[in-house]
Amino acid sequence: MNIGDVARQSGLPAKTIRYYEDISLVKPKRETNGYRVFNDADVHKLTFLARARALGFTIEDCRTLLALYEDKSRASAEVKKVTGKHLNEIEAKIADLQAMHATLTRLSEECAGDQRPDCPILEELSGKDRRSNTHDAKQ
Amino acid sequence: MNIGDVARQSGLPAKTIRYYEDISLVKPKRETNGYRVFNDADVHKLTFLARARALGFTIEDCRTLLALYEDKSRASAEVKKVTGKHLNEIEAKIADLQAMHATLTRLSEECAGDQRPDCPILEELSGKDRRSNTHDAKQ
DNA sequence: CTTGACCTTACAGTAACTGGAACCACTAGA
DNA sequence: TCTAGTGGTTCCAGTTACTGTAAGGTCAAG
């Protein structure tokens, strides 16, 4: 199979597949004309990578997961550990985003959004002490 | 004020402040010895930037917001528009992360996490059709 | 023989910094 | 005066995971 077919099958752009070869995630053979040839195992690996990336695993996590996948004597605990770490990071990100969301929603609701220049959003960003609420000990 | 003092006041690393000068977000004067000198307006700007970045605005959004802040005849609608767009992006990210979280949590719960090699997480990544659930029309 | 689809490499750019090397400036103390 | 320590400077490279672009080689069809 050539790279275009693999791209269609795996859902990954050809460019990405070349990149994955660059960083040694896959090692397709070459035809005499220089074209990459992907066998079923390569395609399977790339599909695995596409799924893992879609679940937010980093490339390095993917490398680890792929190695575990190919190690038939792995302990599932290893896989679960990687997943657990990733889950924690996702949770942290969600929490960060939700905090931002809460603040921005509040400010946005307070902002008239009309032709007048007065704007609580800019006031907050500029550090203006709005509605005499003097304690702002956060981080 | 020198860069170190500003870093302490604004909470931004000196390195970041230099970077912000590089991309023309601030334009501190220079002393004869080459040191940057920050006046109150500069420090205020940097504090503004630190807050906007903490709320997840991109650098380009920050540039826009800073320009709006300094335009005393702005319409608050402009600010609200930038904020609204950002809120939408945050919501999309949260949704993505929550979907990943749900899938990973499910798989993680199904994984024994012991010394045995059997692992639902790897099975899902490899595309193995687990428990005869044949429909997987997503994306 | 040309056209078009497909393949190749190599280099640059993205976002927003961060780290490191090599070097200059200033102050205080021996 | 020398020196140590702190803080400043520039410049270049690295991070993450690609993506864009240019310049060119390959192949099948008409």
Coordinates of C-alpha atoms (C1' of nucleotides) in Angstrom, one line a residue:
Chain A
M1 CA 0.0 0.0 0.0
N2 CA 1.1 3.5 -0.8
I3 CA 0.9 6.4 1.6
G4 CA -2.3 7.8 0.0
D5 CA -4.2 4.6 0.6
V6 CA -3.0 4.4 4.2
A7 CA -4.0 8.0 4.8
R8 CA -7.5 7.2 3.6
Q9 CA -7.7 4.0 5.7
S10 CA -6.3 5.4 8.9
G11 CA -7.7 8.9 8.7
L12 CA -4.3 10.4 9.2
P13 CA -3.0 13.0 6.7
A14 CA -0.1 11.6 4.5
K15 CA 2.0 14.4 6.0
T16 CA 1.4 13.1 9.5
I17 CA 2.3 9.6 8.4
R18 CA 5.6 10.8 7.0
Y19 CA 6.2 12.6 10.2
Y20 CA 5.5 9.5 12.2
E21 CA 8.1 7.7 10.1
D22 CA 10.5 10.6 10.8
I23 CA 10.2 10.1 14.6
S24 CA 10.3 6.3 14.1
L25 CA 6.8 5.4 15.1
V26 CA 6.5 3.4 11.9
K27 CA 9.1 2.0 9.6
P28 CA 7.6 1.3 6.2
K29 CA 9.7 -0.4 3.6
R30 CA 10.5 1.3 0.3
E31 CA 9.9 0.4 -3.3
T32 CA 12.7 0.7 -5.8
N33 CA 11.2 4.0 -6.9
G34 CA 11.5 5.4 -3.4
Y35 CA 7.8 5.2 -2.6
R36 CA 6.9 4.0 0.9
V37 CA 5.2 0.6 1.1
F38 CA 3.0 -0.1 4.1
N39 CA 2.0 -3.6 5.1
D40 CA -0.9 -4.6 7.2
A41 CA 1.0 -4.3 10.5
D42 CA 2.1 -0.7 9.6
V43 CA -1.5 0.2 8.8
H44 CA -2.7 -1.3 12.0
K45 CA -0.1 0.7 13.9
L46 CA -1.1 3.9 12.3
T47 CA -4.8 3.3 13.1
F48 CA -3.8 2.6 16.7
L49 CA -1.9 5.8 16.7
A50 CA -4.8 7.8 15.3
R51 CA -7.1 6.4 18.0
A52 CA -4.6 7.1 20.8
R53 CA -4.0 10.6 19.6
A54 CA -7.8 11.2 19.3
L55 CA -7.9 10.3 23.0
G56 CA -5.4 13.0 23.7
F57 CA -2.4 10.8 24.5
T58 CA 0.9 12.6 23.7
I59 CA 3.2 11.1 21.0
E60 CA 5.5 9.8 23.7
D61 CA 2.6 8.1 25.5
C62 CA 1.6 6.6 22.1
R63 CA 5.1 5.3 21.7
T64 CA 4.8 3.7 25.2
L65 CA 1.3 2.3 24.5
L66 CA 2.4 0.9 21.2
A67 CA 5.4 -0.8 22.8
L68 CA 3.1 -2.3 25.4
Y69 CA 0.6 -3.4 22.8
E70 CA 3.4 -5.3 21.0
D71 CA 4.7 -6.8 24.2
K72 CA 2.5 -9.8 24.6
S73 CA 3.7 -10.3 28.2
R74 CA 3.0 -6.8 29.4
A75 CA 1.1 -6.2 32.6
S76 CA -2.2 -4.4 32.1
A77 CA -1.2 -2.3 35.2
E78 CA 1.4 -0.5 33.0
V79 CA -1.3 0.5 30.5
K80 CA -3.6 1.6 33.3
K81 CA -0.9 3.7 34.8
V82 CA -0.3 5.6 31.6
T83 CA -4.0 6.1 31.2
G84 CA -4.4 7.2 34.8
K85 CA -1.7 9.8 34.4
H86 CA -3.3 11.1 31.3
L87 CA -6.7 11.2 33.0
N88 CA -5.3 13.3 35.7
E89 CA -3.9 15.8 33.2
I90 CA -7.2 15.9 31.4
E91 CA -9.0 16.6 34.7
A92 CA -6.5 19.4 35.5
K93 CA -7.1 20.9 32.1
I94 CA -10.8 20.7 32.4
A95 CA -10.7 22.4 35.8
D96 CA -8.5 25.2 34.5
L97 CA -10.8 25.7 31.5
Q98 CA -13.9 25.7 33.7
A99 CA -12.4 28.3 36.0
M100 CA -11.6 30.5 33.0
H101 CA -15.1 29.9 31.7
A102 CA -16.7 30.9 35.0
T103 CA -14.8 34.1 35.2
L104 CA -15.3 35.1 31.6
T105 CA -19.0 34.2 31.7
R106 CA -19.5 36.4 34.7
L107 CA -17.7 39.3 33.2
S108 CA -19.4 38.9 29.8
E109 CA -22.8 38.9 31.5
E110 CA -21.9 42.1 33.3
C111 CA -20.8 43.8 30.1
A112 CA -23.4 45.7 28.2
G113 CA -21.9 45.0 24.9
D114 CA -23.1 48.1 23.2
Q115 CA -21.6 51.3 21.8
R116 CA -20.6 52.7 25.2
P117 CA -16.9 52.3 26.2
D118 CA -17.6 51.1 29.8
C119 CA -16.5 47.5 30.1
P120 CA -16.2 45.3 33.1
I121 CA -14.1 42.9 31.2
L122 CA -11.4 45.4 30.5
E123 CA -11.8 46.8 34.0
E124 CA -11.0 43.3 35.5
L125 CA -8.0 42.8 33.2
S126 CA -6.7 46.2 34.0
G127 CA -6.9 45.3 37.7
K128 CA -9.5 48.0 38.5
D129 CA -11.1 47.2 41.9
R130 CA -14.7 46.8 40.8
R131 CA -17.7 47.2 43.1
S132 CA -15.5 47.7 46.2
N133 CA -14.7 44.1 46.6
T134 CA -11.3 44.5 48.1
H135 CA -10.2 40.9 48.7
D136 CA -8.8 39.2 45.6
A137 CA -6.3 36.8 47.0
K138 CA -6.2 34.2 44.3
Q139 CA -3.6 32.9 42.0
Chain B
M1 CA 12.2 50.0 37.0
N2 CA 14.4 47.2 35.7
I3 CA 13.1 44.0 34.3
G4 CA 13.6 42.0 37.5
D5 CA 11.4 44.3 39.5
V6 CA 8.7 44.2 36.8
A7 CA 8.9 40.4 36.8
R8 CA 8.3 40.4 40.5
Q9 CA 5.4 42.9 40.3
S10 CA 3.6 41.4 37.3
G11 CA 4.3 37.8 38.1
L12 CA 5.7 37.3 34.6
P13 CA 9.1 35.7 34.1
A14 CA 11.7 38.2 32.8
K15 CA 12.2 36.0 29.8
T16 CA 8.5 36.4 29.0
I17 CA 8.7 40.1 29.3
R18 CA 11.6 40.2 26.9
Y19 CA 9.6 38.1 24.6
Y20 CA 6.7 40.5 24.8
E21 CA 9.0 43.3 23.9
D22 CA 10.2 41.2 20.9
I23 CA 6.7 40.9 19.6
S24 CA 5.9 44.6 20.4
L25 CA 3.4 44.2 23.1
V26 CA 5.5 46.5 25.3
K27 CA 8.1 49.0 24.3
P28 CA 10.2 49.9 27.3
K29 CA 12.8 52.6 27.0
R30 CA 16.5 51.9 27.5
E31 CA 19.0 53.3 29.9
T32 CA 22.4 54.3 28.6
N33 CA 23.8 51.0 29.8
G34 CA 21.3 49.1 27.6
Y35 CA 19.1 48.0 30.5
R36 CA 15.3 48.2 29.8
V37 CA 13.5 50.8 31.9
F38 CA 9.8 50.2 32.5
N39 CA 7.5 53.0 33.5
D40 CA 4.2 52.6 35.3
A41 CA 2.2 52.3 32.1
D42 CA 4.5 49.5 30.9
V43 CA 4.1 47.7 34.2
H44 CA 0.3 48.2 34.0
K45 CA 0.3 46.8 30.5
L46 CA 2.3 43.7 31.6
T47 CA -0.1 43.1 34.5
F48 CA -3.0 43.4 32.1
L49 CA -1.3 40.8 29.8
A50 CA -0.6 38.5 32.7
R51 CA -4.3 38.5 33.6
A52 CA -5.5 38.1 30.1
R53 CA -3.2 35.2 29.4
A54 CA -4.3 33.6 32.7
L55 CA -7.8 33.7 31.3
G56 CA -6.6 31.8 28.3
F57 CA -6.7 34.6 25.7
T58 CA -4.2 34.1 22.9
I59 CA -1.4 36.7 22.4
E60 CA -3.2 38.1 19.4
D61 CA -6.4 38.4 21.5
C62 CA -4.3 40.2 24.1
R63 CA -3.0 42.6 21.5
T64 CA -6.6 43.4 20.5
L65 CA -7.8 43.7 24.1
L66 CA -4.9 46.0 24.9
A67 CA -5.7 48.2 21.9
L68 CA -9.3 48.3 23.0
Y69 CA -8.3 49.1 26.5
E70 CA -6.3 52.1 25.3
D71 CA -8.9 53.3 23.0
K72 CA -11.1 55.3 25.3
S73 CA -13.8 55.6 22.6
R74 CA -14.1 51.8 22.1
A75 CA -17.5 50.1 22.1
S76 CA -17.8 47.5 24.8
A77 CA -19.5 45.3 22.2
E78 CA -16.0 44.8 20.6
V79 CA -14.6 43.5 23.9
K80 CA -17.6 41.3 24.4
K81 CA -17.2 39.9 21.0
V82 CA -13.6 38.8 21.5
T83 CA -14.6 37.3 24.9
G84 CA -17.6 35.5 23.4
K85 CA -15.4 33.9 20.7
H86 CA -13.0 32.8 23.4
L87 CA -15.7 31.4 25.5
N88 CA -16.9 29.3 22.6
E89 CA -13.4 27.9 22.1
I90 CA -13.2 27.1 25.8
E91 CA -16.5 25.3 25.6
A92 CA -15.4 23.3 22.6
K93 CA -12.2 22.3 24.4
I94 CA -14.0 21.3 27.5
A95 CA -16.4 19.2 25.5
D96 CA -13.5 17.5 23.7
L97 CA -11.7 16.8 27.0
Q98 CA -14.9 15.5 28.7
A99 CA -15.5 13.1 25.8
M100 CA -11.9 11.8 26.1
H101 CA -12.3 11.6 29.9
A102 CA -15.5 9.6 29.6
T103 CA -14.0 7.1 27.2
L104 CA -10.7 6.7 29.2
T105 CA -12.6 6.4 32.4
R106 CA -14.7 3.7 31.1
L107 CA -11.8 1.8 29.6
S108 CA -9.7 2.3 32.8
E109 CA -12.5 0.9 34.9
E110 CA -12.7 -2.1 32.7
C111 CA -9.0 -2.8 32.9
A112 CA -7.9 -5.0 35.7
G113 CA -4.6 -3.2 36.1
D114 CA -2.7 -6.2 37.3
Q115 CA 0.1 -8.5 36.1
R116 CA -2.0 -10.1 33.4
P117 CA -1.6 -8.8 29.8
D118 CA -5.3 -8.6 28.9
C119 CA -6.2 -5.0 28.6
P120 CA -9.4 -3.4 27.3
I121 CA -7.6 -0.1 26.8
L122 CA -5.1 -1.6 24.3
E123 CA -8.0 -3.6 22.7
E124 CA -9.9 -0.4 22.0
L125 CA -6.9 1.4 20.6
S126 CA -6.1 -1.6 18.4
G127 CA -9.7 -1.5 17.1
K128 CA -10.6 -4.9 18.4
D129 CA -14.3 -5.3 18.4
R130 CA -14.9 -5.8 22.1
R131 CA -18.1 -7.5 23.4
S132 CA -19.7 -7.8 20.0
N133 CA -20.8 -4.2 19.8
T134 CA -20.6 -3.7 16.1
H135 CA -21.7 -0.2 15.5
D136 CA -19.0 2.4 16.0
A137 CA -20.1 5.2 13.6
K138 CA -18.6 8.2 15.2
Q139 CA -16.3 11.2 14.1
Chain C
dC1 C1' 4.0 13.0 -25.3
dT2 C1' 1.5 15.3 -22.3
dT3 C1' -1.6 15.7 -18.5
dG4 C1' -2.9 14.8 -13.9
dA5 C1' -2.6 12.3 -9.8
dC6 C1' 0.6 10.7 -6.7
dC7 C1' 5.0 10.3 -4.7
dT8 C1' 9.7 12.3 -2.8
dT9 C1' 12.7 15.5 0.1
dA10 C1' 13.9 19.6 2.5
dC11 C1' 13.0 23.7 4.7
dA12 C1' 10.1 27.1 7.2
dG13 C1' 6.4 28.2 10.1
dT14 C1' 3.0 27.6 13.9
dA15 C1' 2.1 29.2 19.7
dA16 C1' 4.1 31.0 23.4
dC17 C1' 7.5 30.6 25.5
dT18 C1' 11.9 28.3 27.9
dG19 C1' 16.8 27.0 28.5
dG20 C1' 21.4 27.9 27.8
dA21 C1' 25.7 30.1 26.5
dA22 C1' 28.6 34.0 26.4
dC23 C1' 29.1 38.3 27.8
dC24 C1' 28.4 43.2 30.1
dA25 C1' 27.1 46.3 34.4
dC26 C1' 26.8 47.4 39.0
dT27 C1' 27.5 47.1 44.0
dA28 C1' 29.7 45.7 48.2
dG29 C1' 33.4 43.9 50.7
dA30 C1' 38.5 42.4 51.6
Chain D
dT1 C1' 41.9 47.5 43.3
dC2 C1' 40.4 43.1 42.7
dT3 C1' 36.7 40.0 43.1
dA4 C1' 32.4 37.8 44.0
dG5 C1' 27.6 38.0 43.3
dT6 C1' 23.6 39.5 41.4
dG7 C1' 21.3 41.1 37.6
dG8 C1' 21.2 42.8 33.0
dT9 C1' 22.1 41.9 27.6
dT10 C1' 21.8 39.2 23.0
dC11 C1' 21.3 35.3 20.3
dC12 C1' 20.4 30.6 19.2
dA13 C1' 18.2 26.3 19.9
dG14 C1' 14.5 23.4 21.6
dT15 C1' 9.6 22.4 22.9
dT16 C1' 4.7 19.8 20.6
dA17 C1' 2.8 17.8 16.8
dC18 C1' 2.2 18.8 13.1
dT19 C1' 1.2 21.9 8.5
dG20 C1' 2.5 24.6 4.3
dT21 C1' 5.2 25.2 0.4
dA22 C1' 8.5 24.6 -3.1
dA23 C1' 10.8 21.8 -6.4
dG24 C1' 11.0 17.8 -8.4
dG25 C1' 10.6 12.4 -9.6
dT26 C1' 6.9 8.5 -11.1
dC27 C1' 3.2 6.4 -13.3
dA28 C1' -1.1 5.3 -15.8
dA29 C1' -4.3 7.0 -19.3
dG30 C1' -5.4 9.0 -23.6

